[in-house]
């Protein structure tokens, strides 16, 4: 079953099989959902919007609201100007958002729609905002769409009044609401006033109240985005997803930034905590020290089951860099590490980690796909696979323990509510990784070696 | 929240049975529509062809979003559960993507063992705009490899999802057309069943019990080999009329195969459909067998209906599905359970289907074409529906509104068709409506 993949690896340059990425617009949609009172708007055919909403709904198990310009033959010939003006009017009339965040698609990019001038000519109701970002589906991946939308918001909204607002801006990157809550909790413990941008917590994990709110309580407000230029500094998490937005703010308003890897595991969480300490100039509280201590204690308790286990990790660049670093901290060997996103920087970062921990015989590759990963695994198997739901086919056909992490996870519940970042997130990961390995051990072990205590 | 209904949408919503509903039109720009696009329509119809290589020619998104997401089951190859695409990049947009498509087909032919027999090439939104001659590439590859390489020019903007169904039907015709002069055999083709959760197998099993051979299935659990037998059938039975009526029509005109529309959802429709198939084949002994079979299976189901009816009777259902025919079956099923359908919406319902719907529902039922979440929300609350039947995008909306839910779309995991599906359907409705979770949801404060 599902074992179409042949063992012999043949070089492919034109055919993509079983991708490890998707297109920019869904990233733009996810970023825009992290802004309060915002309606993401897809400027293209209806299917784009429908697919993006579907994949977000399937991952978060929540409604994902977005509107579409509903392109027709006419629009593709004459341009989408009238579609977007009619759409904006209808959206404000019907759904009453504070902001419409327009992103483009492959179609509207190819026909050359000039969203900037269309928006300038629009009749926007008093107090309402329309922003846009160019997110051509044929450049980069969904990760580019995410940071391009962030930059779209910043281009339209940020200002500098000259008065420092005393806040540290944190760009959490593409993480789950549970991660954002954890990052905020740590910032709170470190006594650093922050603005998180974007912030999907409270939006894509909105609590059940018995009534449906199209614009739930969460999200970065327009005022907070406007104030980003006045902030004390920026901590951008995720070296791939965070670099361009942080650089933009620096160029525009001279706001200094610290670019850090996604804080997964001990070292990377330490770096986040230290960056916060530089902002607050206070000591790390005992509570956080103790958390770190509990993590290290757990790593020690379980190290015998993870040391020198071979693991394959795939997904989005920043989450994979984080998970690879943590796998190395756990003594595992990250044999194959891939992302579908075409960023050379990814490979350099992963190879630097291999060198730092002195592991050999490991492969890192950007712009790769899961078909290729599967072929590698067929040739030299691994003990554990970590990645999105799309790894389950490989895991089943090769009978490998499988841990779901990253985006999208379409076949499990509760994940988006929980963190993988911070010391608490790392504790959760150690538990999950050891459990999945020990479950496999228990499944495979002979009756006479089957033990109650492990 | 209190959202208003757009002026343009008012003619697509009917509050009173019998008033003429405006349907089969494009969505309003800016609406949070639940609709998809031409490519989506074409892909869902062709996807279940199990040994076909479905190559998406365009940027990666359209391939990613359609990778193994539809629960169409297979008894043979798994090829269709993989994702193939040309992943067009910026340089391809500038210089054209035709070469890359040719190269992708070459790489596929080199890589695969045994060699592919059938490739569908889906051209998405921008392919037409950048001027790739996809038809020429497909023609050349067919010649080079002696296999079928069929283009599906499915630009998302070139119509609605229904247009995509039509393109898929044309692609199937292109595939089977060269085989149309084979001798006729006694037996039927099942059209418009995608074998979700194995539903086609159930229906096929019933037909075979009544001694009606099934020649080909389009497209659930189909293959190149099985599809090309389709022209030899004596009758086409059309399950999902929205997607396959057009194919049935073409096969009737060009291959002289008559067709009837059937529905295997609910006791009433399943029994009636089996009988209609038998009658259409014009052999009295088959009709007798069909009658017998349906009566026996119906009798088995009555205790199940009776068991759950007391817990469901009087509850109110909202139905929001793709095609009108399914909506009709669902209304009948809810009637069997003593439930009332208070809202009916479809994405692609046809005028005649809306007329049948109007004849089945009560005076005050709301009927909508191409409904959006704001409208669904408003009417679910207004009509105090207890359960919504819909697809993936409606599930979280229903839950947020505190309303039970049944997936009658791609995400159904248990078959809901035929007599076998009745118990699944009834228990699913029961489990969601009567789950203890509602105590916490509706109970309010701690």
PDB file of C-alpha atoms in Angstrom, chain A residues 1-6 10-27 39 41 45-55 57-58 61-73 76 82-84 86-91 93-96 106-108 110-111 136-142 205-215 342 367 370-371 375 390 393 410 413, chain B residues 1-6 8-9 26-41 43-44 53 55 59-69 74 78-79 81-91 93 99-105 107-108 110-112 124-126 129-130 155-160 370 372-375 377 381 392-393 395-397 399-403 410-411 438 441:
ATOM      1  CA  UNK A   1       0.000   0.000   0.000  1.00  0.00           C
ATOM      2  CA  UNK A   2       1.197   3.485  -0.916  1.00  0.00           C
ATOM      3  CA  UNK A   3       4.544   2.138  -1.885  1.00  0.00           C
ATOM      4  CA  UNK A   4       4.888   3.577  -5.317  1.00  0.00           C
ATOM      5  CA  UNK A   5       8.284   5.018  -4.518  1.00  0.00           C
ATOM      6  CA  UNK A   6      11.135   3.201  -6.270  1.00  0.00           C
ATOM      7  CA  UNK A  10      16.968   9.580 -10.349  1.00  0.00           C
ATOM      8  CA  UNK A  11      17.720  13.237 -10.752  1.00  0.00           C
ATOM      9  CA  UNK A  12      14.585  15.270 -11.501  1.00  0.00           C
ATOM     10  CA  UNK A  13      14.568  18.872 -12.594  1.00  0.00           C
ATOM     11  CA  UNK A  14      11.052  19.359 -13.939  1.00  0.00           C
ATOM     12  CA  UNK A  15       8.797  16.967 -12.079  1.00  0.00           C
ATOM     13  CA  UNK A  16       7.792  17.677  -8.490  1.00  0.00           C
ATOM     14  CA  UNK A  17       6.462  14.625  -6.660  1.00  0.00           C
ATOM     15  CA  UNK A  18       4.820  14.815  -3.233  1.00  0.00           C
ATOM     16  CA  UNK A  19       5.699  18.417  -2.365  1.00  0.00           C
ATOM     17  CA  UNK A  20       6.948  19.706   0.966  1.00  0.00           C
ATOM     18  CA  UNK A  21       5.610  23.206   0.443  1.00  0.00           C
ATOM     19  CA  UNK A  22       2.626  25.048  -0.905  1.00  0.00           C
ATOM     20  CA  UNK A  23       2.088  28.450  -2.494  1.00  0.00           C
ATOM     21  CA  UNK A  24       2.491  31.973  -1.104  1.00  0.00           C
ATOM     22  CA  UNK A  25      -1.165  33.029  -0.735  1.00  0.00           C
ATOM     23  CA  UNK A  26      -1.985  30.596   2.081  1.00  0.00           C
ATOM     24  CA  UNK A  27       0.894  32.081   4.087  1.00  0.00           C
ATOM     25  CA  UNK A  39     -10.562  39.951   6.558  1.00  0.00           C
ATOM     26  CA  UNK A  41      -8.782  38.726   0.773  1.00  0.00           C
ATOM     27  CA  UNK A  45      -9.901  32.750  -8.765  1.00  0.00           C
ATOM     28  CA  UNK A  46     -12.351  31.357  -6.268  1.00  0.00           C
ATOM     29  CA  UNK A  47     -10.557  28.042  -5.889  1.00  0.00           C
ATOM     30  CA  UNK A  48      -7.446  29.595  -4.319  1.00  0.00           C
ATOM     31  CA  UNK A  49      -9.420  31.070  -1.455  1.00  0.00           C
ATOM     32  CA  UNK A  50     -11.388  27.876  -1.010  1.00  0.00           C
ATOM     33  CA  UNK A  51      -8.276  25.683  -0.865  1.00  0.00           C
ATOM     34  CA  UNK A  52      -6.471  27.954   1.582  1.00  0.00           C
ATOM     35  CA  UNK A  53      -9.426  28.187   3.893  1.00  0.00           C
ATOM     36  CA  UNK A  54      -9.836  24.437   3.719  1.00  0.00           C
ATOM     37  CA  UNK A  55      -6.255  23.622   4.649  1.00  0.00           C
ATOM     38  CA  UNK A  57      -9.614  24.779   8.761  1.00  0.00           C
ATOM     39  CA  UNK A  58      -8.293  21.246   8.568  1.00  0.00           C
ATOM     40  CA  UNK A  61     -10.150  22.740  13.276  1.00  0.00           C
ATOM     41  CA  UNK A  62     -11.509  26.270  13.325  1.00  0.00           C
ATOM     42  CA  UNK A  63     -13.328  28.458  10.808  1.00  0.00           C
ATOM     43  CA  UNK A  64     -10.829  30.307   8.598  1.00  0.00           C
ATOM     44  CA  UNK A  65     -12.476  33.332   7.113  1.00  0.00           C
ATOM     45  CA  UNK A  66     -11.365  34.928   3.867  1.00  0.00           C
ATOM     46  CA  UNK A  67     -12.984  36.469   0.847  1.00  0.00           C
ATOM     47  CA  UNK A  68     -12.188  36.195  -2.844  1.00  0.00           C
ATOM     48  CA  UNK A  69     -12.203  38.474  -5.878  1.00  0.00           C
ATOM     49  CA  UNK A  70     -13.843  35.567  -7.732  1.00  0.00           C
ATOM     50  CA  UNK A  71     -12.011  36.122 -11.012  1.00  0.00           C
ATOM     51  CA  UNK A  72     -13.823  35.317 -14.230  1.00  0.00           C
ATOM     52  CA  UNK A  73     -12.693  35.189 -17.858  1.00  0.00           C
ATOM     53  CA  UNK A  76      -8.296  37.685 -16.548  1.00  0.00           C
ATOM     54  CA  UNK A  82     -13.284  46.224 -10.888  1.00  0.00           C
ATOM     55  CA  UNK A  83     -13.257  42.889  -9.013  1.00  0.00           C
ATOM     56  CA  UNK A  84     -11.230  44.289  -6.133  1.00  0.00           C
ATOM     57  CA  UNK A  86     -16.521  45.720  -5.924  1.00  0.00           C
ATOM     58  CA  UNK A  87     -15.142  43.148  -3.510  1.00  0.00           C
ATOM     59  CA  UNK A  88     -13.912  45.768  -1.031  1.00  0.00           C
ATOM     60  CA  UNK A  89     -17.258  47.541  -1.074  1.00  0.00           C
ATOM     61  CA  UNK A  90     -19.144  44.277  -0.588  1.00  0.00           C
ATOM     62  CA  UNK A  91     -16.839  43.108   2.195  1.00  0.00           C
ATOM     63  CA  UNK A  93     -20.986  46.339   3.623  1.00  0.00           C
ATOM     64  CA  UNK A  94     -21.519  42.728   4.456  1.00  0.00           C
ATOM     65  CA  UNK A  95     -18.828  41.577   6.901  1.00  0.00           C
ATOM     66  CA  UNK A  96     -17.740  44.890   8.380  1.00  0.00           C
ATOM     67  CA  UNK A 106      -0.403  33.566  -9.566  1.00  0.00           C
ATOM     68  CA  UNK A 107      -3.199  34.765 -11.830  1.00  0.00           C
ATOM     69  CA  UNK A 108      -3.430  38.387 -10.710  1.00  0.00           C
ATOM     70  CA  UNK A 110       0.710  37.237 -14.168  1.00  0.00           C
ATOM     71  CA  UNK A 111      -1.851  39.592 -15.662  1.00  0.00           C
ATOM     72  CA  UNK A 136       3.118  35.375  -6.518  1.00  0.00           C
ATOM     73  CA  UNK A 137       2.584  31.634  -6.142  1.00  0.00           C
ATOM     74  CA  UNK A 138       5.515  30.838  -8.422  1.00  0.00           C
ATOM     75  CA  UNK A 139       8.127  32.463  -6.154  1.00  0.00           C
ATOM     76  CA  UNK A 140       9.392  30.885  -2.934  1.00  0.00           C
ATOM     77  CA  UNK A 141       6.734  29.061  -0.923  1.00  0.00           C
ATOM     78  CA  UNK A 142       3.954  29.686   1.600  1.00  0.00           C
ATOM     79  CA  UNK A 205      -7.803  28.853  18.874  1.00  0.00           C
ATOM     80  CA  UNK A 206     -10.805  30.996  19.825  1.00  0.00           C
ATOM     81  CA  UNK A 207     -12.615  29.537  22.819  1.00  0.00           C
ATOM     82  CA  UNK A 208     -16.102  28.110  22.574  1.00  0.00           C
ATOM     83  CA  UNK A 209     -18.507  30.711  23.851  1.00  0.00           C
ATOM     84  CA  UNK A 210     -21.692  29.458  22.263  1.00  0.00           C
ATOM     85  CA  UNK A 211     -21.683  32.214  19.721  1.00  0.00           C
ATOM     86  CA  UNK A 212     -19.775  32.610  16.505  1.00  0.00           C
ATOM     87  CA  UNK A 213     -17.630  35.657  16.090  1.00  0.00           C
ATOM     88  CA  UNK A 214     -16.255  36.284  12.633  1.00  0.00           C
ATOM     89  CA  UNK A 215     -13.500  38.396  14.190  1.00  0.00           C
ATOM     90  CA  UNK A 342      13.720  27.026  -1.945  1.00  0.00           C
ATOM     91  CA  UNK A 367      13.765  22.813  -2.425  1.00  0.00           C
ATOM     92  CA  UNK A 370       8.882  14.030   0.089  1.00  0.00           C
ATOM     93  CA  UNK A 371       9.284  11.591  -2.765  1.00  0.00           C
ATOM     94  CA  UNK A 375      13.740   7.282  -1.569  1.00  0.00           C
ATOM     95  CA  UNK A 390       2.050  14.218   4.731  1.00  0.00           C
ATOM     96  CA  UNK A 393       2.391   7.688   3.925  1.00  0.00           C
ATOM     97  CA  UNK A 410      -4.632  17.346   9.273  1.00  0.00           C
ATOM     98  CA  UNK A 413      -6.471  17.057  17.342  1.00  0.00           C
TER      99      UNK A 413
ATOM    100  CA  UNK B   1     -23.022  39.045  14.686  1.00  0.00           C
ATOM    101  CA  UNK B   2     -25.717  40.511  12.610  1.00  0.00           C
ATOM    102  CA  UNK B   3     -24.619  40.430   9.012  1.00  0.00           C
ATOM    103  CA  UNK B   4     -26.752  41.750   6.251  1.00  0.00           C
ATOM    104  CA  UNK B   5     -27.581  40.014   3.014  1.00  0.00           C
ATOM    105  CA  UNK B   6     -26.128  41.656  -0.064  1.00  0.00           C
ATOM    106  CA  UNK B   8     -27.084  40.906  -5.313  1.00  0.00           C
ATOM    107  CA  UNK B   9     -27.601  37.767  -3.230  1.00  0.00           C
ATOM    108  CA  UNK B  26     -21.238  33.375 -10.625  1.00  0.00           C
ATOM    109  CA  UNK B  27     -20.419  34.337  -7.051  1.00  0.00           C
ATOM    110  CA  UNK B  28     -20.412  37.953  -5.935  1.00  0.00           C
ATOM    111  CA  UNK B  29     -16.878  39.423  -5.701  1.00  0.00           C
ATOM    112  CA  UNK B  30     -15.920  39.795  -2.053  1.00  0.00           C
ATOM    113  CA  UNK B  31     -18.229  37.105  -0.760  1.00  0.00           C
ATOM    114  CA  UNK B  32     -16.813  34.530   1.636  1.00  0.00           C
ATOM    115  CA  UNK B  33     -18.189  31.884  -0.701  1.00  0.00           C
ATOM    116  CA  UNK B  34     -17.890  28.180   0.032  1.00  0.00           C
ATOM    117  CA  UNK B  35     -17.357  27.531  -3.666  1.00  0.00           C
ATOM    118  CA  UNK B  36     -14.224  26.306  -5.374  1.00  0.00           C
ATOM    119  CA  UNK B  37     -13.037  26.635  -8.975  1.00  0.00           C
ATOM    120  CA  UNK B  38     -12.884  24.962 -12.380  1.00  0.00           C
ATOM    121  CA  UNK B  39      -9.678  23.072 -11.572  1.00  0.00           C
ATOM    122  CA  UNK B  40     -11.184  21.795  -8.333  1.00  0.00           C
ATOM    123  CA  UNK B  41     -14.226  20.483 -10.183  1.00  0.00           C
ATOM    124  CA  UNK B  43      -9.740  17.277 -10.278  1.00  0.00           C
ATOM    125  CA  UNK B  44     -12.339  15.799  -7.941  1.00  0.00           C
ATOM    126  CA  UNK B  53      -0.727  10.091 -13.139  1.00  0.00           C
ATOM    127  CA  UNK B  55       0.171  16.108 -13.292  1.00  0.00           C
ATOM    128  CA  UNK B  59       2.576  26.762  -9.523  1.00  0.00           C
ATOM    129  CA  UNK B  60       2.739  24.296  -6.634  1.00  0.00           C
ATOM    130  CA  UNK B  61      -0.373  25.295  -4.660  1.00  0.00           C
ATOM    131  CA  UNK B  62      -2.988  23.522  -6.739  1.00  0.00           C
ATOM    132  CA  UNK B  63      -0.983  20.280  -6.518  1.00  0.00           C
ATOM    133  CA  UNK B  64      -0.419  20.585  -2.763  1.00  0.00           C
ATOM    134  CA  UNK B  65      -4.030  21.243  -1.877  1.00  0.00           C
ATOM    135  CA  UNK B  66      -5.322  18.278  -3.846  1.00  0.00           C
ATOM    136  CA  UNK B  67      -2.754  15.743  -2.679  1.00  0.00           C
ATOM    137  CA  UNK B  68      -4.612  12.727  -1.378  1.00  0.00           C
ATOM    138  CA  UNK B  69      -7.391  14.641   0.269  1.00  0.00           C
ATOM    139  CA  UNK B  74      -8.991   1.853  -4.444  1.00  0.00           C
ATOM    140  CA  UNK B  78      -2.284   3.825  -5.472  1.00  0.00           C
ATOM    141  CA  UNK B  79      -0.782   6.113  -8.077  1.00  0.00           C
ATOM    142  CA  UNK B  81      -2.664   9.164  -4.028  1.00  0.00           C
ATOM    143  CA  UNK B  82       0.617  10.851  -4.955  1.00  0.00           C
ATOM    144  CA  UNK B  83       1.053  14.431  -6.088  1.00  0.00           C
ATOM    145  CA  UNK B  84       2.752  15.265  -9.388  1.00  0.00           C
ATOM    146  CA  UNK B  85       3.325  18.750 -10.683  1.00  0.00           C
ATOM    147  CA  UNK B  86       5.589  20.985 -12.712  1.00  0.00           C
ATOM    148  CA  UNK B  87       5.893  23.441  -9.800  1.00  0.00           C
ATOM    149  CA  UNK B  88       6.217  26.411 -12.171  1.00  0.00           C
ATOM    150  CA  UNK B  89       8.688  29.099 -11.089  1.00  0.00           C
ATOM    151  CA  UNK B  90       9.151  32.710 -12.059  1.00  0.00           C
ATOM    152  CA  UNK B  91      11.435  31.937 -15.019  1.00  0.00           C
ATOM    153  CA  UNK B  93       6.234  32.300 -16.201  1.00  0.00           C
ATOM    154  CA  UNK B  99       9.318  22.767 -22.038  1.00  0.00           C
ATOM    155  CA  UNK B 100       9.152  22.012 -18.345  1.00  0.00           C
ATOM    156  CA  UNK B 101       5.940  20.090 -18.871  1.00  0.00           C
ATOM    157  CA  UNK B 102       7.542  18.001 -21.615  1.00  0.00           C
ATOM    158  CA  UNK B 103      10.538  17.384 -19.357  1.00  0.00           C
ATOM    159  CA  UNK B 104       8.266  16.438 -16.448  1.00  0.00           C
ATOM    160  CA  UNK B 105       6.465  13.862 -18.573  1.00  0.00           C
ATOM    161  CA  UNK B 107      11.078  12.232 -16.198  1.00  0.00           C
ATOM    162  CA  UNK B 108       7.909  10.433 -15.209  1.00  0.00           C
ATOM    163  CA  UNK B 110      11.853   7.331 -17.168  1.00  0.00           C
ATOM    164  CA  UNK B 111      11.210   6.961 -13.465  1.00  0.00           C
ATOM    165  CA  UNK B 112       8.197   4.747 -13.320  1.00  0.00           C
ATOM    166  CA  UNK B 124      -4.212  25.739 -13.967  1.00  0.00           C
ATOM    167  CA  UNK B 125      -4.932  29.492 -13.936  1.00  0.00           C
ATOM    168  CA  UNK B 126      -1.852  31.032 -15.469  1.00  0.00           C
ATOM    169  CA  UNK B 129      -2.284  33.387 -19.760  1.00  0.00           C
ATOM    170  CA  UNK B 130       1.396  32.623 -20.427  1.00  0.00           C
ATOM    171  CA  UNK B 155      -8.042  27.545 -15.507  1.00  0.00           C
ATOM    172  CA  UNK B 156      -9.696  28.345 -12.206  1.00  0.00           C
ATOM    173  CA  UNK B 157     -11.297  31.543 -13.461  1.00  0.00           C
ATOM    174  CA  UNK B 158     -12.897  30.080 -16.592  1.00  0.00           C
ATOM    175  CA  UNK B 159     -16.225  29.314 -14.932  1.00  0.00           C
ATOM    176  CA  UNK B 160     -17.544  27.600 -11.806  1.00  0.00           C
ATOM    177  CA  UNK B 370     -24.102  29.302  -3.287  1.00  0.00           C
ATOM    178  CA  UNK B 372     -21.766  31.895   2.287  1.00  0.00           C
ATOM    179  CA  UNK B 373     -20.964  31.472   5.993  1.00  0.00           C
ATOM    180  CA  UNK B 374     -22.675  34.697   7.023  1.00  0.00           C
ATOM    181  CA  UNK B 375     -25.919  33.569   5.447  1.00  0.00           C
ATOM    182  CA  UNK B 377     -24.976  31.463  10.263  1.00  0.00           C
ATOM    183  CA  UNK B 381     -29.668  30.710  14.207  1.00  0.00           C
ATOM    184  CA  UNK B 392     -14.997  20.641   5.648  1.00  0.00           C
ATOM    185  CA  UNK B 393     -15.440  24.422   5.713  1.00  0.00           C
ATOM    186  CA  UNK B 395     -17.813  21.916  10.246  1.00  0.00           C
ATOM    187  CA  UNK B 396     -16.026  24.483  12.437  1.00  0.00           C
ATOM    188  CA  UNK B 397     -18.703  27.047  11.673  1.00  0.00           C
ATOM    189  CA  UNK B 399     -19.495  23.890  16.049  1.00  0.00           C
ATOM    190  CA  UNK B 400     -18.922  27.568  16.803  1.00  0.00           C
ATOM    191  CA  UNK B 401     -22.655  28.107  16.467  1.00  0.00           C
ATOM    192  CA  UNK B 402     -23.225  25.273  18.912  1.00  0.00           C
ATOM    193  CA  UNK B 403     -24.817  23.095  16.263  1.00  0.00           C
ATOM    194  CA  UNK B 410     -14.894  14.356   1.226  1.00  0.00           C
ATOM    195  CA  UNK B 411     -14.223  13.810   4.892  1.00  0.00           C
ATOM    196  CA  UNK B 438     -23.381  20.030  24.185  1.00  0.00           C
ATOM    197  CA  UNK B 441     -21.182  24.121  25.150  1.00  0.00           C
TER     198      UNK B 441
END
